[in-house]
mmCIF file of C-alpha atoms in Angstrom:
data_model
loop_
_atom_site.group_PDB
_atom_site.id
_atom_site.type_symbol
_atom_site.label_atom_id
_atom_site.label_comp_id
_atom_site.label_asym_id
_atom_site.label_seq_id
_atom_site.Cartn_x
_atom_site.Cartn_y
_atom_site.Cartn_z
ATOM 1 C CA MET B 22 -30.447 17.110 -2.657
ATOM 2 C CA THR B 23 -29.554 14.742 -5.504
ATOM 3 C CA LEU B 24 -26.565 12.513 -6.107
ATOM 4 C CA GLU B 25 -25.711 14.564 -9.196
ATOM 5 C CA GLN B 26 -25.675 17.756 -7.120
ATOM 6 C CA LEU B 27 -23.335 16.089 -4.640
ATOM 7 C CA ARG B 28 -20.981 14.952 -7.418
ATOM 8 C CA ILE B 29 -20.896 18.477 -8.834
ATOM 9 C CA PHE B 30 -20.323 19.990 -5.400
ATOM 10 C CA LEU B 31 -17.405 17.619 -4.673
ATOM 11 C CA ALA B 32 -15.771 18.468 -7.989
ATOM 12 C CA VAL B 33 -15.974 22.194 -7.219
ATOM 13 C CA ALA B 34 -14.742 21.633 -3.663
ATOM 14 C CA GLU B 35 -11.736 19.685 -4.936
ATOM 15 C CA MET B 36 -10.761 22.099 -7.700
ATOM 16 C CA LEU B 37 -12.080 25.343 -6.168
ATOM 17 C CA HIS B 38 -12.980 26.416 -9.673
ATOM 18 C CA PHE B 39 -16.380 26.261 -11.383
ATOM 19 C CA THR B 40 -15.093 26.081 -14.958
ATOM 20 C CA ARG B 41 -12.498 23.376 -14.294
ATOM 21 C CA ALA B 42 -15.097 21.340 -12.387
ATOM 22 C CA ALA B 43 -17.462 21.637 -15.363
ATOM 23 C CA GLU B 44 -14.735 20.457 -17.738
ATOM 24 C CA ALA B 45 -13.887 17.492 -15.510
ATOM 25 C CA LEU B 46 -17.566 16.458 -15.382
ATOM 26 C CA TYR B 47 -18.203 17.168 -19.096
ATOM 27 C CA ILE B 48 -21.035 19.556 -18.348
ATOM 28 C CA THR B 49 -21.471 23.301 -18.813
ATOM 29 C CA GLN B 50 -20.291 25.892 -16.340
ATOM 30 C CA PRO B 51 -23.839 27.303 -15.919
ATOM 31 C CA ALA B 52 -25.004 23.797 -14.950
ATOM 32 C CA VAL B 53 -22.350 23.686 -12.229
ATOM 33 C CA SER B 54 -23.296 27.123 -10.935
ATOM 34 C CA ALA B 55 -26.991 26.195 -10.928
ATOM 35 C CA ALA B 56 -26.359 23.009 -8.924
ATOM 36 C CA ILE B 57 -24.354 24.863 -6.272
ATOM 37 C CA GLN B 58 -26.879 27.699 -6.096
ATOM 38 C CA SER B 59 -29.730 25.203 -5.721
ATOM 39 C CA LEU B 60 -28.013 23.544 -2.741
ATOM 40 C CA GLU B 61 -27.267 26.891 -1.117
ATOM 41 C CA THR B 62 -30.842 28.119 -1.595
ATOM 42 C CA GLU B 63 -32.446 24.901 -0.403
ATOM 43 C CA TYR B 64 -30.520 24.828 2.878
ATOM 44 C CA GLY B 65 -29.961 28.532 3.407
ATOM 45 C CA VAL B 66 -26.165 28.303 3.633
ATOM 46 C CA LYS B 67 -23.172 29.450 1.635
ATOM 47 C CA LEU B 68 -20.971 26.627 0.456
ATOM 48 C CA PHE B 69 -18.309 28.834 -1.139
ATOM 49 C CA HIS B 70 -17.010 32.347 -0.657
ATOM 50 C CA ARG B 71 -16.767 34.211 -3.975
ATOM 51 C CA ILE B 72 -13.643 36.362 -3.627
ATOM 52 C CA GLY B 73 -12.811 38.199 -6.809
ATOM 53 C CA ARG B 74 -12.005 35.624 -9.464
ATOM 54 C CA HIS B 75 -11.494 32.718 -7.086
ATOM 55 C CA ILE B 76 -13.540 30.832 -4.494
ATOM 56 C CA GLU B 77 -12.938 29.415 -1.030
ATOM 57 C CA ILE B 78 -14.921 26.684 0.689
ATOM 58 C CA THR B 79 -16.927 27.727 3.768
ATOM 59 C CA ASP B 80 -17.389 25.817 7.029
ATOM 60 C CA ALA B 81 -20.759 24.603 5.731
ATOM 61 C CA GLY B 82 -19.029 23.477 2.561
ATOM 62 C CA LYS B 83 -16.395 21.551 4.515
ATOM 63 C CA LEU B 84 -19.135 19.775 6.462
ATOM 64 C CA LEU B 85 -20.984 18.825 3.285
ATOM 65 C CA GLN B 86 -17.751 17.741 1.599
ATOM 66 C CA GLY B 87 -17.045 15.053 4.184
ATOM 67 C CA GLU B 88 -20.611 13.777 4.348
ATOM 68 C CA ALA B 89 -21.127 13.885 0.574
ATOM 69 C CA GLN B 90 -18.074 11.722 0.002
ATOM 70 C CA LYS B 91 -19.390 9.146 2.484
ATOM 71 C CA ILE B 92 -22.774 9.111 0.727
ATOM 72 C CA LEU B 93 -21.290 8.618 -2.738
ATOM 73 C CA ASP B 94 -18.908 5.930 -1.455
ATOM 74 C CA GLN B 95 -21.852 4.030 0.002
ATOM 75 C CA VAL B 96 -23.826 4.416 -3.236
ATOM 76 C CA ASP B 97 -20.843 3.027 -5.148
ATOM 77 C CA LEU B 98 -20.601 0.013 -2.834
ATOM 78 C CA THR B 99 -24.359 -0.596 -3.084
ATOM 79 C CA GLU B 100 -24.220 -0.502 -6.872
ATOM 80 C CA ARG B 101 -21.334 -2.943 -6.856
ATOM 81 C CA GLY B 102 -23.240 -5.242 -4.509
ATOM 82 C CA LEU B 103 -26.284 -5.230 -6.793
ATOM 83 C CA LYS B 104 -24.164 -6.000 -9.834
ATOM 84 C CA GLU B 105 -22.774 -9.023 -8.048
ATOM 85 C CA LEU B 106 -26.174 -10.697 -7.749
ATOM 86 C CA ASN B 107 -25.293 -12.640 -10.892
ATOM 87 C CA ASN B 108 -22.922 -15.297 -9.535
ATOM 88 C CA LEU B 109 -19.843 -13.073 -9.865
ATOM 89 C CA GLN B 110 -20.232 -12.654 -13.599
ATOM 90 C CA ARG B 111 -19.601 -8.918 -13.230
ATOM 91 C CA GLY B 112 -18.098 -6.617 -10.624
ATOM 92 C CA GLU B 113 -14.954 -4.808 -9.565
ATOM 93 C CA LEU B 114 -12.151 -5.484 -7.092
ATOM 94 C CA LYS B 115 -9.750 -2.794 -5.886
ATOM 95 C CA LEU B 116 -6.490 -4.171 -4.496
ATOM 96 C CA GLY B 117 -3.516 -2.446 -2.906
ATOM 97 C CA ALA B 118 -0.201 -4.143 -2.222
ATOM 98 C CA SER B 119 3.262 -3.284 -1.014
ATOM 99 C CA LEU B 120 5.849 -3.543 -3.767
ATOM 100 C CA THR B 121 7.354 -6.946 -3.026
ATOM 101 C CA ILE B 122 3.994 -8.632 -2.462
ATOM 102 C CA GLY B 123 2.553 -6.948 -5.553
ATOM 103 C CA ASN B 124 5.442 -7.927 -7.790
ATOM 104 C CA TYR B 125 6.172 -11.460 -6.604
ATOM 105 C CA TRP B 126 2.972 -13.004 -5.226
ATOM 106 C CA LEU B 127 -0.133 -11.101 -6.210
ATOM 107 C CA PRO B 128 0.143 -11.545 -10.029
ATOM 108 C CA GLU B 129 -0.322 -15.310 -9.732
ATOM 109 C CA LYS B 130 -3.346 -14.863 -7.459
ATOM 110 C CA ILE B 131 -4.896 -12.307 -9.804
ATOM 111 C CA SER B 132 -4.324 -14.614 -12.766
ATOM 112 C CA ASP B 133 -5.975 -17.545 -10.976
ATOM 113 C CA PHE B 134 -8.900 -15.346 -9.952
ATOM 114 C CA LYS B 135 -9.413 -14.025 -13.499
ATOM 115 C CA GLN B 136 -9.518 -17.564 -14.839
ATOM 116 C CA GLN B 137 -12.344 -18.372 -12.436
ATOM 117 C CA TYR B 138 -14.167 -15.027 -12.775
ATOM 118 C CA PRO B 139 -13.269 -13.470 -16.156
ATOM 119 C CA GLY B 140 -16.001 -10.825 -15.894
ATOM 120 C CA ILE B 141 -14.539 -9.230 -12.763
ATOM 121 C CA PHE B 142 -12.489 -6.066 -13.349
ATOM 122 C CA ILE B 143 -9.448 -5.867 -11.075
ATOM 123 C CA ASN B 144 -7.761 -2.569 -10.314
ATOM 124 C CA CYS B 145 -4.455 -3.094 -8.488
ATOM 125 C CA THR B 146 -2.225 -0.352 -7.065
ATOM 126 C CA LEU B 147 1.277 -0.807 -5.665
ATOM 127 C CA GLY B 148 2.892 1.451 -3.065
ATOM 128 C CA ASN B 149 4.841 1.302 0.136
ATOM 129 C CA ALA B 150 3.240 -0.402 3.127
ATOM 130 C CA GLU B 151 2.225 2.845 4.808
ATOM 131 C CA GLU B 152 0.414 4.084 1.693
ATOM 132 C CA ILE B 153 -1.452 0.791 1.272
ATOM 133 C CA CYS B 154 -2.556 0.735 4.930
ATOM 134 C CA GLU B 155 -3.855 4.292 4.739
ATOM 135 C CA GLY B 156 -5.558 3.652 1.387
ATOM 136 C CA THR B 157 -7.337 0.567 2.723
ATOM 137 C CA ALA B 158 -8.472 2.502 5.787
ATOM 138 C CA VAL B 159 -10.111 5.249 3.695
ATOM 139 C CA GLY B 160 -11.709 2.889 1.157
ATOM 140 C CA MET B 161 -9.338 3.293 -1.792
ATOM 141 C CA TYR B 162 -8.735 -0.470 -1.730
ATOM 142 C CA ASP B 163 -11.092 -3.330 -0.900
ATOM 143 C CA LEU B 164 -8.149 -5.454 0.244
ATOM 144 C CA GLY B 165 -4.571 -4.566 1.073
ATOM 145 C CA PHE B 166 -1.532 -6.853 1.282
ATOM 146 C CA VAL B 167 1.512 -5.615 3.194
ATOM 147 C CA THR B 168 4.390 -6.524 5.469
ATOM 148 C CA GLY B 169 5.580 -4.436 8.375
ATOM 149 C CA ASP B 170 3.810 -2.665 11.189
ATOM 150 C CA ILE B 171 0.401 -1.022 10.989
ATOM 151 C CA LYS B 172 0.115 2.397 12.602
ATOM 152 C CA PRO B 173 -1.801 2.322 15.900
ATOM 153 C CA ALA B 174 -4.108 5.052 14.559
ATOM 154 C CA LEU B 175 -5.265 2.686 11.778
ATOM 155 C CA GLN B 176 -5.622 -0.511 13.792
ATOM 156 C CA ASN B 177 -9.169 0.293 14.919
ATOM 157 C CA SER B 178 -10.221 0.681 11.268
ATOM 158 C CA LEU B 179 -8.394 -2.259 9.747
ATOM 159 C CA GLU B 180 -8.922 -5.975 10.229
ATOM 160 C CA LYS B 181 -5.747 -7.936 9.548
ATOM 161 C CA GLU B 182 -5.042 -11.606 8.925
ATOM 162 C CA ILE B 183 -1.776 -13.429 8.250
ATOM 163 C CA VAL B 184 -1.511 -14.978 4.783
ATOM 164 C CA GLY B 185 2.152 -15.921 4.954
ATOM 165 C CA SER B 186 5.583 -14.623 5.853
ATOM 166 C CA ASP B 187 8.348 -12.545 4.330
ATOM 167 C CA ARG B 188 12.105 -12.708 4.906
ATOM 168 C CA LEU B 189 14.837 -10.154 4.319
ATOM 169 C CA GLN B 190 18.368 -11.080 3.318
ATOM 170 C CA ILE B 191 21.505 -9.024 3.839
ATOM 171 C CA VAL B 192 23.136 -8.782 0.401
ATOM 172 C CA VAL B 193 26.295 -7.207 -1.019
ATOM 173 C CA GLY B 194 27.882 -6.798 -4.444
ATOM 174 C CA LYS B 195 31.076 -8.378 -5.790
ATOM 175 C CA SER B 196 33.357 -5.552 -4.679
ATOM 176 C CA HIS B 197 32.190 -5.669 -1.049
ATOM 177 C CA PRO B 198 34.479 -7.243 1.608
ATOM 178 C CA TRP B 199 31.632 -9.515 2.710
ATOM 179 C CA PHE B 200 31.217 -11.082 -0.744
ATOM 180 C CA GLN B 201 33.531 -13.972 0.123
ATOM 181 C CA LEU B 202 31.942 -14.591 3.536
ATOM 182 C CA THR B 203 29.021 -16.826 4.473
ATOM 183 C CA GLU B 204 28.556 -15.389 7.964
ATOM 184 C CA ILE B 205 29.237 -12.103 9.720
ATOM 185 C CA TYR B 206 29.066 -11.164 13.375
ATOM 186 C CA LEU B 207 26.257 -8.913 14.485
ATOM 187 C CA GLU B 208 28.578 -6.046 15.405
ATOM 188 C CA GLU B 209 29.977 -6.023 11.846
ATOM 189 C CA LEU B 210 26.731 -4.446 10.670
ATOM 190 C CA LEU B 211 28.185 -1.190 12.004
ATOM 191 C CA THR B 212 31.315 -1.445 9.838
ATOM 192 C CA THR B 213 29.814 -0.975 6.380
ATOM 193 C CA SER B 214 27.735 1.590 4.502
ATOM 194 C CA TRP B 215 24.048 0.862 3.853
ATOM 195 C CA VAL B 216 21.480 1.489 1.139
ATOM 196 C CA MET B 217 17.948 1.546 2.545
ATOM 197 C CA ARG B 218 14.305 1.919 1.606
ATOM 198 C CA GLU B 219 12.289 4.956 2.685
ATOM 199 C CA SER B 220 10.766 4.898 6.175
ATOM 200 C CA GLY B 221 7.234 4.023 5.028
ATOM 201 C CA SER B 222 8.178 0.730 3.373
ATOM 202 C CA GLY B 223 7.471 -2.651 4.908
ATOM 203 C CA ALA B 224 11.033 -3.822 4.217
ATOM 204 C CA GLN B 225 12.489 -0.868 6.083
ATOM 205 C CA GLN B 226 10.139 -1.405 9.020
ATOM 206 C CA MET B 227 11.177 -5.053 9.152
ATOM 207 C CA PHE B 228 14.874 -4.214 9.101
ATOM 208 C CA GLU B 229 14.611 -1.491 11.733
ATOM 209 C CA GLY B 230 12.528 -3.758 13.969
ATOM 210 C CA ALA B 231 15.100 -6.549 13.698
ATOM 211 C CA LEU B 232 17.970 -4.181 14.470
ATOM 212 C CA GLN B 233 16.152 -2.901 17.533
ATOM 213 C CA SER B 234 15.521 -6.436 18.798
ATOM 214 C CA TRP B 235 19.250 -7.142 18.363
ATOM 215 C CA GLY B 236 20.217 -4.034 20.323
ATOM 216 C CA ILE B 237 21.398 -1.932 17.371
ATOM 217 C CA GLU B 238 20.172 1.611 16.780
ATOM 218 C CA THR B 239 19.486 2.441 13.126
ATOM 219 C CA SER B 240 21.001 5.869 13.718
ATOM 220 C CA ASN B 241 24.365 4.181 14.342
ATOM 221 C CA LEU B 242 24.477 2.699 10.837
ATOM 222 C CA ASP B 243 26.301 4.484 8.031
ATOM 223 C CA VAL B 244 23.342 5.034 5.666
ATOM 224 C CA VAL B 245 24.514 6.544 2.365
ATOM 225 C CA LEU B 246 21.283 6.295 0.342
ATOM 226 C CA TYR B 247 17.514 6.107 0.881
ATOM 227 C CA LEU B 248 15.586 4.872 -2.179
ATOM 228 C CA ASN B 249 11.853 4.313 -2.733
ATOM 229 C CA THR B 250 11.897 0.844 -4.332
ATOM 230 C CA SER B 251 13.732 -2.349 -3.471
ATOM 231 C CA GLU B 252 14.564 -2.775 -7.176
ATOM 232 C CA MET B 253 16.555 0.468 -7.063
ATOM 233 C CA VAL B 254 18.274 -0.649 -3.856
ATOM 234 C CA LYS B 255 19.199 -3.973 -5.480
ATOM 235 C CA VAL B 256 20.736 -2.368 -8.556
ATOM 236 C CA VAL B 257 22.760 0.139 -6.529
ATOM 237 C CA VAL B 258 24.154 -2.605 -4.272
ATOM 238 C CA GLU B 259 24.982 -4.747 -7.320
ATOM 239 C CA ARG B 260 27.068 -1.823 -8.565
ATOM 240 C CA GLY B 261 29.108 -1.909 -5.375
ATOM 241 C CA VAL B 262 27.482 0.628 -3.069
ATOM 242 C CA GLY B 263 27.284 -0.777 0.449
ATOM 243 C CA ALA B 264 25.002 -3.486 1.806
ATOM 244 C CA ALA B 265 21.211 -3.743 1.930
ATOM 245 C CA ALA B 266 18.392 -5.766 3.478
ATOM 246 C CA ILE B 267 16.155 -6.903 0.586
ATOM 247 C CA PRO B 268 13.230 -9.387 0.393
ATOM 248 C CA GLU B 269 14.686 -12.778 -0.489
ATOM 249 C CA SER B 270 12.320 -13.351 -3.417
ATOM 250 C CA MET B 271 13.749 -10.275 -5.144
ATOM 251 C CA VAL B 272 17.370 -11.429 -5.074
ATOM 252 C CA THR B 273 17.072 -15.176 -5.740
ATOM 253 C CA LYS B 274 18.123 -14.780 -9.384
ATOM 254 C CA GLU B 275 20.993 -12.408 -8.613
ATOM 255 C CA VAL B 276 22.355 -14.665 -5.865
ATOM 256 C CA MET B 277 22.244 -17.659 -8.235
ATOM 257 C CA LEU B 278 24.047 -15.660 -10.952
ATOM 258 C CA GLY B 279 26.631 -14.422 -8.478
ATOM 259 C CA THR B 280 26.020 -10.698 -8.961
ATOM 260 C CA LEU B 281 24.849 -10.475 -5.352
ATOM 261 C CA HIS B 282 25.854 -12.476 -2.307
ATOM 262 C CA ALA B 283 23.747 -13.100 0.816
ATOM 263 C CA VAL B 284 25.373 -13.293 4.236
ATOM 264 C CA GLN B 285 24.005 -14.763 7.444
ATOM 265 C CA ILE B 286 24.211 -12.887 10.751
ATOM 266 C CA ILE B 287 25.368 -14.625 13.908
ATOM 267 C CA ASP B 288 25.641 -13.399 17.489
ATOM 268 C CA PRO B 289 27.816 -15.863 19.435
ATOM 269 C CA GLN B 290 27.348 -13.933 22.679
ATOM 270 C CA LYS B 291 23.575 -14.351 22.807
ATOM 271 C CA SER B 292 22.779 -17.295 20.500
ATOM 272 C CA PRO B 293 25.852 -19.447 19.846
ATOM 273 C CA GLY B 294 25.484 -21.353 16.577
ATOM 274 C CA LYS B 295 22.136 -19.772 15.781
ATOM 275 C CA LYS B 296 21.686 -17.573 12.719
ATOM 276 C CA LEU B 297 19.679 -14.402 13.148
ATOM 277 C CA GLU B 298 16.845 -14.010 10.643
ATOM 278 C CA ILE B 299 14.545 -11.163 9.652
ATOM 279 C CA VAL B 300 11.098 -12.690 9.185
ATOM 280 C CA GLN B 301 7.748 -10.946 9.497
ATOM 281 C CA PRO B 302 4.109 -11.779 8.665
ATOM 282 C CA VAL B 303 2.424 -10.792 5.415
ATOM 283 C CA TRP B 304 -0.925 -9.202 6.311
ATOM 284 C CA LYS B 305 -4.196 -9.184 4.419
ATOM 285 C CA LEU B 306 -6.047 -6.008 5.345
ATOM 286 C CA LYS B 307 -9.656 -4.908 5.006
ATOM 287 C CA HIS B 308 -11.832 -2.292 6.643
ATOM 288 C CA ARG B 309 -13.722 -3.484 9.695
ATOM 289 C CA GLN B 310 -16.997 -1.710 8.922
ATOM 290 C CA ARG B 311 -17.179 -1.212 5.166
ATOM 291 C CA PHE B 312 -19.512 -3.354 3.081
ATOM 292 C CA GLN B 313 -17.914 -6.703 2.170
ATOM 293 C CA THR B 314 -18.692 -7.522 -1.457
ATOM 294 C CA GLN B 315 -19.028 -11.031 -2.874
ATOM 295 C CA VAL B 316 -16.032 -10.292 -5.106
ATOM 296 C CA MET B 317 -13.903 -9.468 -2.060
ATOM 297 C CA MET B 318 -14.903 -12.667 -0.289
ATOM 298 C CA ALA B 319 -14.163 -14.756 -3.379
ATOM 299 C CA PHE B 320 -10.674 -13.282 -3.692
ATOM 300 C CA GLU B 321 -10.020 -13.728 0.042
ATOM 301 C CA LYS B 322 -10.943 -17.398 -0.243
ATOM 302 C CA LEU B 323 -8.523 -17.864 -3.134
ATOM 303 C CA ALA B 324 -5.757 -15.918 -1.386
ATOM 304 C CA MET B 325 -6.015 -18.124 1.700
ATOM 305 C CA GLN B 326 -5.898 -21.449 -0.158
ATOM 306 C CA GLU B 327 -2.093 -21.553 0.008
ATOM 307 C CA PRO B 328 -0.403 -19.300 2.574
ATOM 308 C CA VAL B 329 2.100 -17.079 0.775
ATOM 309 C CA GLN B 330 5.793 -17.468 1.506
ATOM 310 C CA VAL B 331 7.465 -14.603 -0.267
ATOM 311 C CA TYR B 332 10.926 -15.872 0.509
#
């Protein structure tokens, strides 16, 4: 069994097509067929069912698929580790970040890191918090940066550390009745329509968690729109559609220009004179058991120099 055979097998298993796998790998179709046949002959198993003009993966194939991916992932990490034995002159770093962190904090950190280590290639992906947590758990990202809760099913795989905090603000547009107010009572949250992020986002998790701690069920709010980026939410609210809870760093400019207005929440029954805030940690995530490269450790050190305050 060779690494090349495993790469060919995984391509066929993903595409369930010999010719398309050959095209993706830039090799001939007979070479693909020969690699699969060699594996099947060597171990006396069938990896694929040939049914007419299409194929289906067998139980043996499914077993090999999972193990082969682990092997190639480990080979990739080993190669990266060897390349780093040159004082971080070369290497690769794969980062994942939730949208607010990725847009408003991470660029500065990446820029500082590139100035120190110009030979390091950085691949950064943005997504909602749930996607970044899952991607870090399966090895898509070396490090993840998110706000919000981490699913219990992933907590055994992921090591988390606080690098700062994030705050949400309740904002409205000029045509909203709250635009002239500085404070609203907690129960007034039930009197307006809302524009919200999708359920997998860190901002939405923060908002729902705060509402729950204040004794308000999200289902009792009048939600008129769910959108998949806070930028979209901001623009819609600016145009006069309802209220929204948005990371403070994203609305600083709009609040200064007067196109959005932020209101504070007070609950005189429980906390007289105290304003209710929505603040939650920003987490740095990494896998507990995967190989920790020198590049990762260098970026972690830089990221921790100044705790991030997104708000």
